[in-house]
XYZ file of C-alpha atoms in Angstrom:
725
model
C 154.310 241.247 110.738
C 152.697 242.406 114.024
C 155.940 241.725 115.860
C 157.873 243.853 113.353
C 155.415 246.732 113.739
C 155.631 246.444 117.539
C 159.445 246.516 117.458
C 159.471 249.496 115.129
C 156.976 251.311 117.407
C 159.158 250.624 120.473
C 162.268 251.861 118.624
C 160.482 254.991 117.541
C 159.260 255.597 121.090
C 162.779 255.057 122.470
C 164.274 257.526 120.005
C 161.594 260.056 120.862
C 162.259 259.750 124.603
C 166.054 259.907 124.118
C 165.964 263.016 121.955
C 167.649 266.111 123.400
C 164.626 268.389 123.054
C 162.166 265.999 124.701
C 159.632 267.711 127.018
C 157.418 265.467 129.103
C 154.571 267.963 129.515
C 154.299 268.625 125.773
C 154.550 264.909 125.002
C 151.694 264.034 127.380
C 149.576 266.860 125.970
C 150.037 265.652 122.374
C 149.391 262.055 123.415
C 146.118 263.032 125.120
C 144.934 264.912 122.033
C 145.790 262.042 119.647
C 144.363 259.172 121.724
C 140.839 257.948 121.098
C 140.120 257.076 124.705
C 141.267 255.549 127.924
C 142.286 252.271 126.277
C 144.869 253.951 124.032
C 146.379 255.728 127.012
C 146.585 252.466 128.970
C 148.340 250.704 126.075
C 150.792 253.563 125.657
C 151.493 253.506 129.368
C 152.232 249.783 129.206
C 154.667 250.352 126.320
C 156.501 253.050 128.339
C 156.679 250.760 131.394
C 158.034 247.904 129.283
C 160.635 250.257 127.813
C 161.609 251.426 131.314
C 162.044 247.834 132.514
C 164.119 246.966 129.469
C 166.325 250.013 130.041
C 166.795 249.068 133.689
C 167.795 245.525 132.741
C 170.319 246.799 130.204
C 171.797 249.192 132.728
C 172.074 246.458 135.330
C 173.716 244.138 132.793
C 176.289 246.796 131.877
C 177.065 247.456 135.530
C 177.625 243.766 136.185
C 179.900 243.482 133.163
C 182.081 246.410 134.241
C 181.975 245.726 137.974
C 185.127 243.581 138.014
C 187.003 246.152 135.971
C 185.938 248.851 138.430
C 187.280 246.803 141.344
C 190.595 246.026 139.634
C 191.092 249.673 138.670
C 190.394 250.849 142.206
C 192.817 248.267 143.585
C 195.571 249.375 141.212
C 195.001 253.009 142.158
C 195.238 252.077 145.822
C 198.495 250.161 145.261
C 199.974 253.054 143.309
C 198.964 255.551 145.982
C 200.537 253.364 148.697
C 203.813 253.038 146.784
C 203.995 256.779 146.180
C 203.355 257.419 149.857
C 206.113 254.957 150.875
C 208.536 256.571 148.470
C 207.725 260.001 149.880
C 208.204 258.699 153.406
C 211.608 257.174 152.605
C 212.804 260.436 151.069
C 211.583 262.351 154.120
C 213.438 259.982 156.466
C 216.620 260.284 154.419
C 216.419 264.062 154.608
C 215.752 263.947 158.346
C 218.718 261.619 158.917
C 221.049 263.929 157.005
C 219.803 266.989 158.861
C 220.247 265.264 162.221
C 224.028 264.771 161.726
C 225.824 267.581 163.633
C 228.212 269.671 161.552
C 230.982 269.083 164.103
C 230.927 265.347 163.346
C 231.523 265.737 159.621
C 235.385 265.838 159.884
C 235.367 262.775 162.142
C 233.051 261.004 159.764
C 235.341 261.881 156.844
C 238.365 260.575 158.760
C 236.554 257.407 159.623
C 235.579 256.994 155.981
C 239.237 257.420 154.934
C 240.401 254.884 157.481
C 237.822 252.433 156.292
C 238.842 252.985 152.678
C 242.538 252.327 153.515
C 241.756 249.004 155.122
C 241.648 250.336 158.692
C 239.222 249.240 161.385
C 236.369 247.568 159.647
C 234.169 247.310 162.751
C 233.745 251.071 163.026
C 232.363 251.334 159.504
C 230.088 248.363 160.082
C 228.699 249.929 163.241
C 228.089 253.189 161.382
C 226.209 251.341 158.655
C 224.105 249.579 161.234
C 223.305 252.857 162.967
C 222.307 254.354 159.628
C 219.990 251.460 158.853
C 218.506 251.661 162.307
C 217.686 255.324 161.805
C 216.056 254.397 158.506
C 213.665 252.035 160.293
C 212.528 254.699 162.668
C 214.634 253.931 165.776
C 216.566 256.579 167.668
C 219.169 255.629 170.269
C 218.402 256.379 173.882
C 220.346 259.126 175.632
C 222.430 256.679 177.563
C 225.759 258.045 178.464
C 224.623 261.660 178.262
C 225.204 263.874 181.215
C 222.275 264.707 183.517
C 222.267 268.351 182.529
C 221.843 267.492 178.881
C 225.169 268.960 177.747
C 226.474 265.744 176.193
C 226.464 265.263 172.436
C 223.987 262.346 172.640
C 221.420 264.483 174.450
C 221.936 267.401 172.073
C 221.606 265.089 169.065
C 218.345 263.584 170.321
C 216.918 267.013 171.146
C 217.880 268.275 167.706
C 216.274 265.205 166.075
C 213.094 265.721 168.081
C 213.064 269.397 167.133
C 213.625 268.648 163.452
C 210.834 266.087 163.265
C 208.321 267.980 165.351
C 208.848 271.081 163.220
C 207.073 269.084 160.529
C 203.996 268.778 162.780
C 201.682 271.760 163.012
C 200.411 272.746 166.443
C 202.846 270.928 168.782
C 205.391 273.580 169.723
C 204.511 273.192 173.393
C 206.057 269.698 173.400
C 209.548 271.137 172.994
C 209.266 272.904 176.333
C 209.424 269.631 178.331
C 212.986 269.101 179.641
C 214.573 265.692 179.157
C 212.118 264.644 176.440
C 213.477 262.823 173.424
C 212.208 260.784 170.484
C 212.304 256.989 170.722
C 210.482 255.773 167.635
C 208.266 257.074 164.837
C 206.528 255.750 161.772
C 203.507 255.870 159.463
C 200.261 254.148 160.444
C 196.719 253.834 159.110
C 193.882 254.372 161.585
C 190.710 252.249 161.449
C 187.313 252.699 163.068
C 187.118 250.602 166.235
C 183.479 249.599 165.674
C 183.135 249.078 161.937
C 186.806 248.501 160.987
C 186.559 251.077 158.230
C 189.681 252.981 157.225
C 189.644 256.482 158.683
C 192.894 258.308 157.926
C 196.653 258.107 157.599
C 198.603 259.156 160.660
C 202.191 259.372 161.828
C 203.159 258.293 165.345
C 205.914 259.943 167.361
C 206.853 257.926 170.457
C 208.693 259.999 173.069
C 210.168 258.676 176.284
C 207.060 259.758 178.241
C 204.224 260.184 175.729
C 202.887 259.271 172.305
C 202.049 261.934 169.728
C 199.624 261.143 166.885
C 199.629 263.453 163.866
C 197.475 263.282 160.746
C 198.934 263.330 157.264
C 198.455 266.476 155.162
C 197.965 265.341 151.541
C 198.417 268.855 150.157
C 201.821 269.283 151.817
C 204.092 266.290 151.502
C 206.146 265.451 154.554
C 204.019 267.682 156.795
C 201.565 266.638 159.486
C 198.927 268.203 161.726
C 198.751 267.586 165.475
C 195.924 265.162 166.366
C 196.345 263.818 169.910
C 198.878 263.390 172.713
C 198.686 260.472 175.156
C 200.710 260.031 178.335
C 202.316 256.598 178.588
C 201.107 256.318 182.191
C 197.503 256.030 181.020
C 198.150 254.103 177.796
C 197.642 250.374 177.256
C 198.746 248.502 174.130
C 196.808 245.471 172.892
C 197.821 243.237 170.011
C 194.978 242.680 167.524
C 194.824 239.195 166.098
C 195.105 239.049 162.305
C 191.816 238.450 160.564
C 192.398 238.874 156.792
C 192.105 241.299 155.192
C 192.490 243.075 158.552
C 196.047 242.342 159.666
C 199.150 243.947 161.185
C 196.970 245.922 163.608
C 197.284 246.923 167.240
C 194.981 248.787 169.593
C 195.754 251.658 171.957
C 193.505 251.861 175.007
C 193.206 255.159 176.856
C 190.168 256.272 178.783
C 187.601 257.030 177.574
C 188.475 255.968 174.023
C 190.358 253.349 172.061
C 192.017 253.586 168.659
C 193.125 250.925 166.187
C 196.150 251.393 163.940
C 197.554 249.281 161.123
C 201.278 249.049 160.472
C 202.834 248.653 157.042
C 203.819 245.036 157.665
C 204.189 242.487 160.442
C 207.774 243.499 161.213
C 206.926 247.152 161.803
C 203.927 246.133 163.889
C 206.169 243.960 166.066
C 208.626 246.838 166.440
C 205.833 249.194 167.527
C 204.599 246.723 170.160
C 208.099 246.025 171.498
C 209.203 249.654 171.610
C 205.963 250.763 173.280
C 206.286 248.116 175.981
C 209.998 248.842 176.538
C 209.387 252.579 176.763
C 206.497 252.129 179.181
C 208.622 249.776 181.290
C 211.539 252.224 181.323
C 209.242 255.078 182.331
C 207.714 252.968 185.111
C 211.164 252.009 186.375
C 212.227 255.652 186.344
C 209.157 256.673 188.324
C 209.756 253.843 190.817
C 213.346 254.975 191.393
C 212.147 258.515 191.958
C 209.641 257.244 194.521
C 212.311 255.236 196.336
C 214.642 258.224 196.417
C 211.867 260.409 197.761
C 210.992 257.813 200.428
C 214.624 257.173 201.488
C 215.227 258.253 205.157
C 217.377 261.281 205.562
C 220.226 261.479 208.101
C 219.575 263.150 211.454
C 220.242 266.859 211.439
C 223.635 267.841 212.809
C 223.468 269.533 216.168
C 225.440 272.756 216.187
C 228.101 272.569 218.861
C 228.355 275.115 221.578
C 231.846 276.107 220.475
C 230.617 277.099 217.044
C 227.609 278.962 218.451
C 228.933 281.483 221.005
C 225.529 283.237 221.235
C 223.717 280.221 222.666
C 222.665 280.571 226.300
C 223.323 277.683 228.649
C 220.002 278.163 230.410
C 217.985 277.873 227.196
C 219.732 274.782 225.985
C 217.347 271.861 225.585
C 218.122 268.234 224.843
C 217.742 267.318 221.156
C 214.630 265.285 220.398
C 215.513 262.316 218.188
C 213.568 262.297 214.890
C 211.108 259.430 214.612
C 211.842 257.458 211.509
C 208.764 257.143 209.294
C 207.585 253.607 208.640
C 208.189 252.450 205.078
C 205.485 250.975 202.856
C 206.598 248.397 200.339
C 205.345 249.508 196.908
C 207.842 247.522 194.870
C 205.515 244.596 194.230
C 204.747 244.037 190.575
C 200.956 244.206 190.896
C 201.196 247.591 192.640
C 203.620 248.963 190.044
C 201.305 247.873 187.232
C 198.085 248.805 189.036
C 197.430 252.120 187.187
C 197.977 250.460 183.806
C 195.860 247.463 184.780
C 193.070 249.819 185.804
C 193.307 251.583 182.440
C 193.046 248.254 180.621
C 190.057 247.160 182.720
C 188.260 250.447 182.121
C 188.960 250.368 178.386
C 187.799 246.736 178.109
C 184.698 247.482 180.239
C 185.836 245.001 182.884
C 184.280 247.024 185.695
C 184.308 244.158 188.174
C 188.022 243.565 187.611
C 188.798 247.252 188.129
C 186.866 247.403 191.412
C 188.508 244.167 192.567
C 191.940 245.741 192.013
C 190.886 248.831 193.971
C 189.600 246.685 196.837
C 192.852 244.749 196.872
C 194.885 247.968 197.064
C 192.703 249.459 199.787
C 192.997 246.264 201.812
C 196.784 246.283 201.416
C 197.169 249.949 202.413
C 194.748 249.667 205.318
C 196.265 250.776 208.641
C 199.478 251.807 206.881
C 201.037 255.285 206.974
C 200.915 257.645 204.005
C 204.423 258.692 202.998
C 204.874 260.652 199.743
C 205.121 257.519 197.518
C 201.804 256.243 198.879
C 200.195 259.650 198.369
C 201.473 259.730 194.787
C 200.094 256.252 194.160
C 196.800 257.284 195.727
C 196.632 260.297 193.427
C 197.091 258.091 190.355
C 194.535 255.590 191.586
C 192.047 258.336 192.466
C 192.274 259.601 188.892
C 191.399 256.094 187.636
C 188.554 255.890 190.143
C 187.205 259.159 188.753
C 187.460 257.781 185.216
C 185.767 254.518 186.229
C 182.989 256.448 187.943
C 182.421 258.525 184.809
C 182.155 255.353 182.698
C 179.676 253.776 185.123
C 177.670 256.995 185.229
C 177.529 256.960 181.430
C 176.367 253.328 181.509
C 173.378 254.424 183.596
C 172.625 257.557 181.611
C 169.349 257.676 179.645
C 171.383 258.155 176.449
C 172.274 254.482 176.575
C 169.889 251.842 175.276
C 166.914 251.265 177.601
C 166.376 247.704 176.435
C 166.795 244.865 178.865
C 164.694 246.343 181.654
C 166.002 247.274 185.097
C 168.248 244.184 185.241
C 170.475 245.724 182.563
C 171.564 248.395 185.066
C 172.532 245.969 187.822
C 176.162 245.660 186.769
C 176.919 249.393 186.796
C 174.872 250.012 189.945
C 176.607 247.271 191.939
C 180.072 248.570 191.006
C 179.130 252.152 191.922
C 177.937 250.907 195.300
C 181.241 249.073 195.803
C 183.047 252.322 195.013
C 181.135 254.026 197.822
C 178.868 255.963 195.438
C 175.601 254.561 196.789
C 173.681 257.845 196.609
C 174.814 258.533 193.060
C 173.972 254.953 192.025
C 170.473 255.329 193.486
C 169.917 258.652 191.738
C 171.132 257.403 188.351
C 169.214 254.130 188.601
C 165.940 255.910 189.344
C 166.559 258.514 186.636
C 167.235 255.743 184.120
C 164.041 253.930 185.074
C 162.015 257.172 184.928
C 163.095 257.714 181.330
C 162.371 254.063 180.522
C 158.844 254.300 181.969
C 158.195 257.592 180.185
C 159.397 256.097 176.887
C 157.212 253.002 177.329
C 154.130 255.144 177.992
C 154.857 257.423 175.052
C 155.264 254.480 172.674
C 151.808 253.111 173.508
C 149.455 253.357 170.581
C 146.225 255.189 171.404
C 143.420 252.787 170.588
C 139.894 253.756 169.586
C 138.378 252.260 172.752
C 139.452 254.182 175.861
C 139.130 251.203 178.194
C 141.401 249.077 175.973
C 144.076 251.783 175.977
C 143.840 252.191 179.763
C 144.256 248.439 180.254
C 147.446 248.496 178.165
C 148.677 251.636 179.934
C 148.141 250.112 183.385
C 149.829 246.880 182.367
C 152.907 248.646 180.976
C 153.266 251.146 183.825
C 152.602 248.929 186.834
C 154.661 246.060 185.402
C 157.604 248.445 184.959
C 157.065 249.809 188.464
C 156.953 246.318 189.937
C 160.126 245.229 188.113
C 161.903 248.421 189.182
C 160.918 247.887 192.817
C 162.156 244.286 192.809
C 165.443 245.238 191.140
C 165.893 248.147 193.560
C 165.445 245.806 196.503
C 168.088 243.453 195.079
C 170.632 246.155 194.198
C 170.336 248.301 197.322
C 169.770 245.622 199.956
C 171.835 246.439 203.027
C 172.532 250.037 201.989
C 171.498 253.266 203.664
C 167.764 253.511 204.306
C 167.803 256.926 202.641
C 167.836 255.163 199.284
C 164.434 253.638 200.049
C 163.050 257.087 200.819
C 164.389 258.232 197.444
C 162.595 255.310 195.805
C 159.270 256.279 197.404
C 159.713 259.853 196.154
C 160.537 258.506 192.684
C 157.488 256.205 192.747
C 155.269 259.194 193.532
C 156.795 261.117 190.631
C 156.310 258.141 188.306
C 152.706 257.840 189.467
C 152.215 261.499 188.552
C 153.469 260.732 185.034
C 151.016 257.821 184.806
C 148.075 259.911 186.058
C 148.841 262.626 183.493
C 148.528 260.114 180.649
C 145.510 258.482 182.322
C 143.612 261.748 182.864
C 144.379 263.035 179.388
C 142.757 259.974 177.858
C 139.851 259.461 180.314
C 138.819 262.822 181.733
C 140.035 265.383 179.205
C 138.270 263.543 176.387
C 134.924 263.844 178.257
C 134.218 260.130 178.469
C 131.009 258.921 180.111
C 130.969 258.367 183.863
C 130.596 254.611 183.396
C 133.715 254.466 181.186
C 135.657 256.626 183.643
C 134.560 254.376 186.514
C 135.720 251.244 184.715
C 139.088 252.840 183.903
C 139.631 253.952 187.520
C 138.679 250.478 188.725
C 141.309 248.915 186.440
C 143.961 251.354 187.719
C 143.093 250.576 191.360
C 143.312 246.834 190.781
C 146.784 247.134 189.236
C 147.881 249.477 192.020
C 146.838 246.970 194.670
C 149.169 244.366 193.118
C 152.118 246.419 194.377
C 151.051 245.539 197.905
C 152.559 242.075 197.376
C 156.037 243.630 197.678
C 155.059 246.005 200.468
C 154.562 249.064 198.262
C 151.146 250.703 198.749
C 150.586 253.616 196.377
C 146.790 253.607 196.507
C 146.673 256.806 198.551
C 148.911 258.516 195.977
C 146.707 257.609 193.038
C 143.667 258.791 195.030
C 145.312 262.121 195.796
C 146.316 262.624 192.161
C 142.926 261.658 190.719
C 140.670 263.436 193.200
C 140.361 266.670 191.194
C 139.588 264.905 187.928
C 136.988 262.638 189.560
C 135.380 265.611 191.293
C 135.135 267.339 187.936
C 133.604 264.229 186.335
C 131.010 263.855 189.126
C 130.115 267.521 188.903
C 129.733 267.377 185.112
C 127.553 264.261 185.204
C 125.459 265.729 188.050
C 124.781 268.805 185.932
C 123.776 266.600 182.997
C 121.238 264.702 185.174
C 119.856 267.898 186.659
C 119.399 269.501 183.229
C 117.733 266.351 181.867
C 115.411 266.165 184.886
C 114.442 269.825 184.596
C 113.746 269.355 180.884
C 111.444 266.383 181.576
C 109.770 268.311 184.410
C 108.972 271.169 182.049
C 107.088 268.763 179.764
C 105.439 266.757 182.537
C 101.721 265.972 181.890
C 101.267 263.596 184.885
C 100.006 260.656 182.881
C 100.454 256.938 183.364
C 103.017 255.107 181.247
C 101.788 252.793 178.493
C 104.624 250.493 177.384
C 102.507 248.982 174.562
C 104.106 245.502 174.699
C 104.648 242.928 177.460
C 108.300 242.704 176.434
C 108.844 246.403 177.140
C 107.096 246.036 180.493
C 109.260 243.036 181.395
C 112.400 244.928 180.434
C 111.388 247.868 182.660
C 110.774 245.512 185.572
C 114.278 244.038 185.151
C 115.794 247.516 185.029
C 114.026 248.612 188.197
C 115.009 245.390 189.930
C 118.684 245.994 189.010
C 118.297 249.489 190.496
C 117.254 247.925 193.829
C 113.468 248.579 193.543
C 112.125 245.136 194.435
C 108.434 246.122 194.932
C 107.905 247.603 191.500
C 105.168 245.045 190.755
C 102.671 246.991 192.905
C 103.024 249.984 190.593
C 102.101 248.079 187.419
C 98.487 247.973 186.187
C 96.481 246.002 183.670
C 97.926 245.093 180.298
C 101.082 247.189 179.757
C 100.266 250.178 181.996
C 102.485 251.511 184.771
C 100.873 253.623 187.490
C 103.822 256.032 187.541
C 104.848 259.057 185.541
C 107.515 258.706 182.861
C 109.449 261.540 184.532
C 109.639 259.755 187.886
C 110.631 256.426 186.335
C 113.378 258.037 184.188
C 114.604 259.986 187.216
C 114.824 256.777 189.275
C 116.877 254.928 186.650
C 119.194 257.859 186.049
C 119.790 258.556 189.755
C 120.511 254.921 190.619
C 122.839 254.634 187.611
C 124.728 257.721 188.760
C 125.035 256.295 192.284
C 126.369 252.921 191.071
C 129.044 254.495 188.855
C 130.008 257.027 191.517
C 130.506 254.265 194.097
C 133.056 252.659 191.757
C 134.986 255.932 191.872
C 134.530 256.417 195.611
C 137.291 256.940 198.132
C 137.120 258.915 201.399
C 138.239 262.221 199.872
C 135.149 262.156 197.623
C 132.586 261.465 200.371
C 131.110 264.956 200.653
C 131.310 265.588 196.905
C 129.249 262.466 196.145
C 126.759 263.126 198.960
C 126.147 266.735 197.960
C 125.696 265.714 194.310
C 123.070 263.118 195.294
C 121.201 265.613 197.454
C 121.148 268.202 194.647
C 119.814 265.646 192.137
C 117.112 264.377 194.505
C 116.027 267.896 195.447
C 115.234 268.669 191.804
C 112.691 265.845 191.661
C 111.318 266.453 195.175
C 110.801 270.156 194.589
C 109.043 269.452 191.273
C 106.627 266.971 192.919
C 105.998 269.399 195.790
C 105.318 272.243 193.394
C 102.974 270.128 191.196
C 101.098 268.869 194.240
C 100.432 272.393 195.453
C 99.491 273.805 192.052
C 97.369 270.981 190.588
C 93.572 271.516 190.953
C 92.303 268.360 189.266
C 91.569 265.805 192.052
C 92.309 262.827 189.813
C 95.699 264.170 188.727
C 96.423 265.235 192.297
C 95.930 261.667 193.452
C 98.261 260.436 190.704
C 100.880 262.959 191.804
C 100.562 261.726 195.416
C 101.130 258.174 194.175
C 104.359 259.258 192.390
C 105.439 261.206 195.495
C 104.839 258.116 197.619
C 107.018 256.078 195.214
C 109.777 258.658 195.488
C 109.715 259.052 199.269
C 108.905 255.517 200.391
C 110.720 253.488 197.725
C 113.387 255.438 195.841
C 114.893 257.455 198.710
C 115.288 254.446 201.065
C 116.930 252.470 198.213
C 119.372 255.322 197.543
C 120.141 255.643 201.250
C 120.682 251.889 201.690
C 122.874 251.529 198.582
C 124.986 254.519 199.621
C 125.532 253.046 203.077
C 126.513 249.679 201.556
C 129.020 251.259 199.174
C 130.541 253.730 201.634
C 130.329 251.771 204.860
C 128.499 254.353 206.946
C 125.049 256.006 206.825
C 124.495 259.418 205.278
C 122.848 261.880 207.665
C 122.013 264.305 204.845
C 119.941 261.652 203.033
C 118.113 260.779 206.255
C 117.317 264.439 206.871
C 116.053 264.785 203.305
C 113.721 261.793 203.705
C 112.440 263.037 207.079
C 111.770 266.482 205.654
C 109.636 264.916 202.936
C 107.092 263.876 205.604
C 105.859 267.461 205.626
C 104.335 266.836 202.250
C 102.638 263.612 203.296
C 101.313 265.064 206.573
C 100.059 268.366 205.147
C 99.722 268.075 201.357
C 97.721 271.314 201.187
C 100.588 273.333 202.666
C 102.247 275.960 200.489
C 105.632 275.333 202.104
C 108.272 273.899 199.784
C 110.864 271.387 200.759
C 114.238 272.989 200.160
């Protein structure tokens, strides 16, 4: 009974949600008014979620049931579309064949048809049928037998055929202006994406005797195409693509800097495309070779005009004819030289950079110490164009747009080939630019941790490891090259160090960290920087020069903090002994003073937990020695005067306060206590500061010695009103 009520409630809820006038806002409002509390709302929410899951399951089940029917329907539509396209193509070819027949040949064709009908020469009719079928397949006969000036009927017929077909292609009128150009083969193809093998578009290929035209199919206008691309056969390579069902009957065209994959209608048409492309390329290469040989052929010596035919020639001015020196020939008929431009195109398209540079080295070695007649210059021009293309590809390989994974070793291949091409300076520039972007990206991807020291440790590890790897790879790639590259690397290293210091300072100094934290961070950076000395790269002076301003600012800020704190304690000074209350507190103070370098602190302690020194003097001692220890961690020669002047300013605040109190105090007992604190400052604290400074810096500080000597005025004449400044 409960199950029946639950089912009826779910059905009623489903009908309510499926109704056309359903409004969610109104429904929720009514539900909130009718519910007794939170429990009713939770139960209703569970019912709606269960209904949503049930609906999703039903929808998924229906999709699975109809999925096969969807696939079969789509396949049938595709088959029907392909058949309609083939039928349209056949009709277009029939129309083109009829239009290509010259009107002057119609009587001869009629006579030939009559002769064939009366039992005449059967071979003529058979040849005509074969020619007709060949035109149907897309072939067009070559202009063999036509006169050189193009006045023969074969040449006119081919030109008319080319004109008729290209009139169906929008945007290619300029092709008709090339003399001697004719159509060799044409047909429909389907283009696929070279990376993902996804179908892109339908195209139609027009193969001329010197180029290949690709036009896209216009679905709105049957039999019409739009110009897409034009490729010269000199820079075109054809590669057969192995069948891998369902991808079959495909071939690839390689032309720098791109490659395109096309699919033929069947295996026969694919084979025809491959054969005709190779034959046409071979014929064009042979034609170019003959032209080179004709251009390089020696010409006969110029005829000397006889004296009889030149009556105006003076006997006295007659000079003996200088025989013309015959130019040395260079044999360019070898197969590898003839195919060199195409082989370079294939190597570039297949990213075989080493093979391309090897071919260039082989050619340069062959043409070394040989003259440069026109054929050699023409070959050089073609090869130089391929060298330019290869250089552009290698430059792109080193560009920051490429993936930066793999570290500096990933650039070795492109860099080495650029160096072999004589582009050492460009290779150095691109390599360093690539590594700069890689280092910048690595720094930017670092996650800023809560603890500054932890972040700085990660930053130093990432940066200096990248710098070390870059230096090692640079030494491998550019070994034996011009020393100017090493100067460029030093300049780059300085620039990279500037990028590191920017990130370092932003996290350490701009965030106003304590001096102790800043000192630890600088110490970590120095230690990593010193590791570069193992490979002969010392950048310590650079990091010092870049950090000096920030460290000066930090020392100045912390000095001001100590001075303000000391002045505040001086203003509240009562000149009383310290009572630490517990032996533990006294022991802790002794350890602190011992760590500060005050070894004779025992003589200033009294009975129980008393210390015969003022709280102000003790706090000043700890704070000053702490400042000195942290500052020595940051020390380098450029900071010598900054640190020394800061110490003198801090010490003067305490000395002047003691001097002033000693002169102004009238109570003999307090005056004696002040003299005891002054003695601690002058005879214990100042010598410790001076000694520790000399140990950390390596040389004594004259200013500290002068300050200690000047303090003797107070001890010699305590009643004097002269202040120590």
